[in-house]
PDB file of C-alpha atoms in Angstrom:
ATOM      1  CA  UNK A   1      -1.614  -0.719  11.869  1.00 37.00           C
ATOM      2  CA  UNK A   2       0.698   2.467  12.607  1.00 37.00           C
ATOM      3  CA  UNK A   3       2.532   4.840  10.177  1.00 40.00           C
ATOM      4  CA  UNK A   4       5.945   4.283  11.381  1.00 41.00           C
ATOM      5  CA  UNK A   5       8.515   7.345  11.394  1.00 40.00           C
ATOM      6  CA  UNK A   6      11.831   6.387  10.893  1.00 40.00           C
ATOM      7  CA  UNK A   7      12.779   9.174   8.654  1.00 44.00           C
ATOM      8  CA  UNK A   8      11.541  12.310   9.320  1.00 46.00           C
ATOM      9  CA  UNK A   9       8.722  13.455   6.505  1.00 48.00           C
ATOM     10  CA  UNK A  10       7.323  17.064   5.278  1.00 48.00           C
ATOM     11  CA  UNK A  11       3.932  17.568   7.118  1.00 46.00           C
ATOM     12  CA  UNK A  12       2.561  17.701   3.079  1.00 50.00           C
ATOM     13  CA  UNK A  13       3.746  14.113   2.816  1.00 52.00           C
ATOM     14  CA  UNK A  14       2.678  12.339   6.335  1.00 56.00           C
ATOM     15  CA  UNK A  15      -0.739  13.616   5.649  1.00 87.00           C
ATOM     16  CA  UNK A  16      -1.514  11.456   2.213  1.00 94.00           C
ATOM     17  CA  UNK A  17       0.682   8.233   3.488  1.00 94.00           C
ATOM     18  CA  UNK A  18      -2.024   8.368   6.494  1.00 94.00           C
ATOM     19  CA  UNK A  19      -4.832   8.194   4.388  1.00 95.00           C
ATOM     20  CA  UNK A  20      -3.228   5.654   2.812  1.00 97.00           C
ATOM     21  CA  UNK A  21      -2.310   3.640   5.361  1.00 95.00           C
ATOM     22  CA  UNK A  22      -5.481   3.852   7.180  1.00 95.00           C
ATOM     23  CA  UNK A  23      -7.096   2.595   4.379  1.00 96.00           C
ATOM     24  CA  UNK A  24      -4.435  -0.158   3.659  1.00 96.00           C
ATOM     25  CA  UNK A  25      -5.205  -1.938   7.190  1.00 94.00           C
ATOM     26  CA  UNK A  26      -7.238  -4.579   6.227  1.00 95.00           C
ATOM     27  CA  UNK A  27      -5.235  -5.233   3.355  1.00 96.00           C
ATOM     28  CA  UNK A  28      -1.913  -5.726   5.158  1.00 96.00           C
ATOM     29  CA  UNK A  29      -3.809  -7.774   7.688  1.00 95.00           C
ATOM     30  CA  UNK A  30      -4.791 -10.001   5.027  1.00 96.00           C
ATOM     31  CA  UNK A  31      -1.274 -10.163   3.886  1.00 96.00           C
ATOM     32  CA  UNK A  32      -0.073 -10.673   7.340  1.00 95.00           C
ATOM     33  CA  UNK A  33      -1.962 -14.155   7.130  1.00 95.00           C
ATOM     34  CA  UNK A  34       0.227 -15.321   4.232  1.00 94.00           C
ATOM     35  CA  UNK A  35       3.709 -17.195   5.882  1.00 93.00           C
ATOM     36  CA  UNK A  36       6.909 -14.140   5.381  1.00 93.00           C
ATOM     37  CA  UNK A  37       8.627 -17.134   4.144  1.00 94.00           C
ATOM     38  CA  UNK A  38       6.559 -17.967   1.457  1.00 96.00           C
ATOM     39  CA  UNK A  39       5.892 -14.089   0.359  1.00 96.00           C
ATOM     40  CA  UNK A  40       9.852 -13.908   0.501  1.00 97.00           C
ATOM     41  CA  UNK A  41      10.523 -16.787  -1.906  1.00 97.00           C
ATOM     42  CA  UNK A  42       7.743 -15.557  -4.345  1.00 97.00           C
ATOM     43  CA  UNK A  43      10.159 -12.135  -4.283  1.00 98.00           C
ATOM     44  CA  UNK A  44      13.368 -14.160  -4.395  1.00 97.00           C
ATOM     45  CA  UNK A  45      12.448 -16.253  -7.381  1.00 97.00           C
ATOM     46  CA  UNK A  46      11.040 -13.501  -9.115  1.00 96.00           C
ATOM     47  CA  UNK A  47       7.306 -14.924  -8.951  1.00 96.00           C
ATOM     48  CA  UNK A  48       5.540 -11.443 -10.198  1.00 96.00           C
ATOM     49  CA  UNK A  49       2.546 -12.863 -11.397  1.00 97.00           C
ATOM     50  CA  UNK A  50       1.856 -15.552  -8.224  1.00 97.00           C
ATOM     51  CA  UNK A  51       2.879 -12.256  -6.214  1.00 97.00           C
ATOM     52  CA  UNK A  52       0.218 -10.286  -7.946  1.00 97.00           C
ATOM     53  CA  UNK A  53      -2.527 -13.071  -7.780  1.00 96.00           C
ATOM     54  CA  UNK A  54      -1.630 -13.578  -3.814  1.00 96.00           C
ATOM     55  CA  UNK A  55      -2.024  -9.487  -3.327  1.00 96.00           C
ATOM     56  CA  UNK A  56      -4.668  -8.928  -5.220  1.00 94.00           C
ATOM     57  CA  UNK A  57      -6.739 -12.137  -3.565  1.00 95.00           C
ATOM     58  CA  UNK A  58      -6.226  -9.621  -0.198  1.00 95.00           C
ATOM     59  CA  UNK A  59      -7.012  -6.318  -1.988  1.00 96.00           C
ATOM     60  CA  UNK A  60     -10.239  -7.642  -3.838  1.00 94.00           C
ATOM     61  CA  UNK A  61     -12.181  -8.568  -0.769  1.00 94.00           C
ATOM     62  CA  UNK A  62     -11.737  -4.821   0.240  1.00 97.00           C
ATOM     63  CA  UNK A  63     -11.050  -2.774  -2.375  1.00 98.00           C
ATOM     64  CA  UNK A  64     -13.271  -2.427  -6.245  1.00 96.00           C
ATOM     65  CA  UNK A  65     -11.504  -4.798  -9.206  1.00 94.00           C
ATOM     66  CA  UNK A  66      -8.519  -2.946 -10.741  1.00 94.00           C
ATOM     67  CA  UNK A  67      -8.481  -0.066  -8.163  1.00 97.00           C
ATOM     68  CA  UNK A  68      -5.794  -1.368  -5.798  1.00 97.00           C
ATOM     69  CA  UNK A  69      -2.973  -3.602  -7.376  1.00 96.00           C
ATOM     70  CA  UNK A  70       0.648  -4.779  -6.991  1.00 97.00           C
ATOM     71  CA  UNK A  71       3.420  -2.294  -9.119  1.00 97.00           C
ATOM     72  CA  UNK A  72       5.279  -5.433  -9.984  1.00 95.00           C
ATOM     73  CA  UNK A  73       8.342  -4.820  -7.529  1.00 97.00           C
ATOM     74  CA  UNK A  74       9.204  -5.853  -4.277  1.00 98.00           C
ATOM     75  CA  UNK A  75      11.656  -6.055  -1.410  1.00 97.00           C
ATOM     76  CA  UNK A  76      12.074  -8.451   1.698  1.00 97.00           C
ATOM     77  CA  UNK A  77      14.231  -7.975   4.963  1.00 96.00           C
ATOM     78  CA  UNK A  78      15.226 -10.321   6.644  1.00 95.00           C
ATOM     79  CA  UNK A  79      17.568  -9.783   9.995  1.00 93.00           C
ATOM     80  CA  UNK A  80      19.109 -12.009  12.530  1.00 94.00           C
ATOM     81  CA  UNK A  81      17.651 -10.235  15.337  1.00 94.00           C
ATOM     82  CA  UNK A  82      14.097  -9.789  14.141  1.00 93.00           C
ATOM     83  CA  UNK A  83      11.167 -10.817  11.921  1.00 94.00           C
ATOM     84  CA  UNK A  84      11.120 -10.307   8.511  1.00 96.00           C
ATOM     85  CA  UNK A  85       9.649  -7.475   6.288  1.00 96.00           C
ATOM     86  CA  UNK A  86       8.657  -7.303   3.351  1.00 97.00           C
ATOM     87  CA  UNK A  87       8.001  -4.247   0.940  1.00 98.00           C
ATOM     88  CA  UNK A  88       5.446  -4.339  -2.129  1.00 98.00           C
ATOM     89  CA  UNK A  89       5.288  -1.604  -4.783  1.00 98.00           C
ATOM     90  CA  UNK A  90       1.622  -0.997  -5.335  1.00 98.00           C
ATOM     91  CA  UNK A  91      -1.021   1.858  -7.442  1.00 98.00           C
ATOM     92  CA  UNK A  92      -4.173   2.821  -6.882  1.00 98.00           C
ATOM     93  CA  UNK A  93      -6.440   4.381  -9.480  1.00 98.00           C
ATOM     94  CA  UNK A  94      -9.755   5.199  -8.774  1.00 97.00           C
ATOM     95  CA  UNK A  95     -11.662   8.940  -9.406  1.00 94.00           C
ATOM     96  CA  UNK A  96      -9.264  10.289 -10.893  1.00 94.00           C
ATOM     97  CA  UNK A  97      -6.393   9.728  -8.242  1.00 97.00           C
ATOM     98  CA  UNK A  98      -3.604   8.111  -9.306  1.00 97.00           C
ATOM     99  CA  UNK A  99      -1.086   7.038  -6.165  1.00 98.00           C
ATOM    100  CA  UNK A 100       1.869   4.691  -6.424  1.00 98.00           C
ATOM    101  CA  UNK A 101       3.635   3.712  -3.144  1.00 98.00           C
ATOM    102  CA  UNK A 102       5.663   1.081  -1.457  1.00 98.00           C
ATOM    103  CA  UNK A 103       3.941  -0.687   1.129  1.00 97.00           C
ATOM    104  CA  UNK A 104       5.736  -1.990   4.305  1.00 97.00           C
ATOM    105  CA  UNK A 105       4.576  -4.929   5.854  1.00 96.00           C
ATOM    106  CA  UNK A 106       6.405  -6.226   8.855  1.00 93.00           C
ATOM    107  CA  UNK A 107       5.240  -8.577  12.146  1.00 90.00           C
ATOM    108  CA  UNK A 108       3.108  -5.704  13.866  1.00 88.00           C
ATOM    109  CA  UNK A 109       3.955  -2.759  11.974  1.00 90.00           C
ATOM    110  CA  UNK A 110       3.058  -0.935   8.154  1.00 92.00           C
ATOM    111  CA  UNK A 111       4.688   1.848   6.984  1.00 94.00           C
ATOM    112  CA  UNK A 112       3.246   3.654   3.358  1.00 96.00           C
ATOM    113  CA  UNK A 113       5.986   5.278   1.286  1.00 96.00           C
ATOM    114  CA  UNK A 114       4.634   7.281  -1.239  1.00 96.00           C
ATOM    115  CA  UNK A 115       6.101   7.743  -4.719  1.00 97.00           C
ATOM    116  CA  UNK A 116       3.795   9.933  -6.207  1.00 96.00           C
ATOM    117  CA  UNK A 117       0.492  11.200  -6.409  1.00 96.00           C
ATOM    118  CA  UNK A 118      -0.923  12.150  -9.335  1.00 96.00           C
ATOM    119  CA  UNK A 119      -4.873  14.383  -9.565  1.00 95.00           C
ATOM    120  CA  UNK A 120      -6.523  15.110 -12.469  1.00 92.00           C
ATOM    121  CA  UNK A 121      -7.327  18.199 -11.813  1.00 86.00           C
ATOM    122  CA  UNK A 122      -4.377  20.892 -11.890  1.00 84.00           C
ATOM    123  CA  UNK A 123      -5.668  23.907  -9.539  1.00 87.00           C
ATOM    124  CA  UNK A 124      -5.856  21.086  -6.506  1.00 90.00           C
ATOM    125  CA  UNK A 125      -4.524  23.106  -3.071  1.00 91.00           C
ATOM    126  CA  UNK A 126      -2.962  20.496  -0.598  1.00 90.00           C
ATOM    127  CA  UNK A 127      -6.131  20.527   1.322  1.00 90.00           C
ATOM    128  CA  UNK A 128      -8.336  19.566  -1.480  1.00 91.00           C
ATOM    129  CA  UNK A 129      -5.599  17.517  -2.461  1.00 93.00           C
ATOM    130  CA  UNK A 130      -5.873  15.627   0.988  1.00 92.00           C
ATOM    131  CA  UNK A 131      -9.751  15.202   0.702  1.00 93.00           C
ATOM    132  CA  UNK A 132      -9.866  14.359  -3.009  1.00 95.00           C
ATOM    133  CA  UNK A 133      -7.552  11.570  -2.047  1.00 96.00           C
ATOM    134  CA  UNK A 134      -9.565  10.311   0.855  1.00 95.00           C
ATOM    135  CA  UNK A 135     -12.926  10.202  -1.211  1.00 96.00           C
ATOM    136  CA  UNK A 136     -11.347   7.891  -3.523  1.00 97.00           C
ATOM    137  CA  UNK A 137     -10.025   5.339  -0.748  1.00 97.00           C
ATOM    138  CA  UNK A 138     -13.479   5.418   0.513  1.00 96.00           C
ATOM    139  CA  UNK A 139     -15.347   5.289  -2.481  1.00 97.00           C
ATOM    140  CA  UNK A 140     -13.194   2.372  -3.850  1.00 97.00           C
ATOM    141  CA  UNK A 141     -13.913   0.273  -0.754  1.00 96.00           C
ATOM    142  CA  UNK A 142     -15.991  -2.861  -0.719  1.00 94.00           C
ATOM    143  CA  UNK A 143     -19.168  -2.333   0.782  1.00 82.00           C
ATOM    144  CA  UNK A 144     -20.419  -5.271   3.077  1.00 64.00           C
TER     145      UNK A 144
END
């Protein structure tokens, strides 16, 4: 899984939507065994619940119940010249992290756009910010 670039982002923000993405990679490898085709007709008929009961079947065998789930929106692409993607809204909450970010899955490819991040605690420096963020993607993981 790689962070793709196409726009360029603040150093503050590539930092979290690594974390993030790192710690999405099974996920969207799970998701990547679901047919595009079937994913994009769930978004096209406005399927949210069958799309939230197919995501969260891939987040729960990696992530705690109710820590990872999908935001209820999503997107699909679909050129002539090359495979589809497809783009699901999702939030994590876990330790008092709140994140909420569009996920891009595509053939080889995921890209993590954050919408927000939210930390309980107010005096956070970006730094702390950083490693508050990537104890609670670690500590919500699945242990085998």
């Amino acid at each position: 899984m790689r962070l793709l670039n196409a726009a360029p982002r603040s150093p503050a923000r590539l930092a979290p939507e690594r974390v993030i993405a790192d710690a999405l990679i099974d996920v969207a490898s799970e998701l990547r065994l679901t047919d595009a085709a079937e994913l994009i007709n769930l978004i096209r008929n406005d399927e949210a619940a069958n799309l939230a009961d197919l995501v969260n079947s891939s987040t729960e065998l990696f992530f705690k119940g109710g820590t990872l789930r999908y935001a209820l929106s999503a997107s699909y692409s679909v050129p002539w010249n090359a495979p589809p993607v497809v783009s699901l809204d999702m939030e994590f909450r876990h330790q008092r992290v709140s994140a909420f970010f569009r996920l891009t899955i595509g053939e080889k490819r995921t890209r993590v756009d954050i919408a927000d991040i939210v930390f309980d605690e107010r005096a956070l420096d970006e730094p702390a910010k950083g490693r508050r963020l990537t104890e609670a993607f670690a500590s919500a993981r699945v242990r085998a």
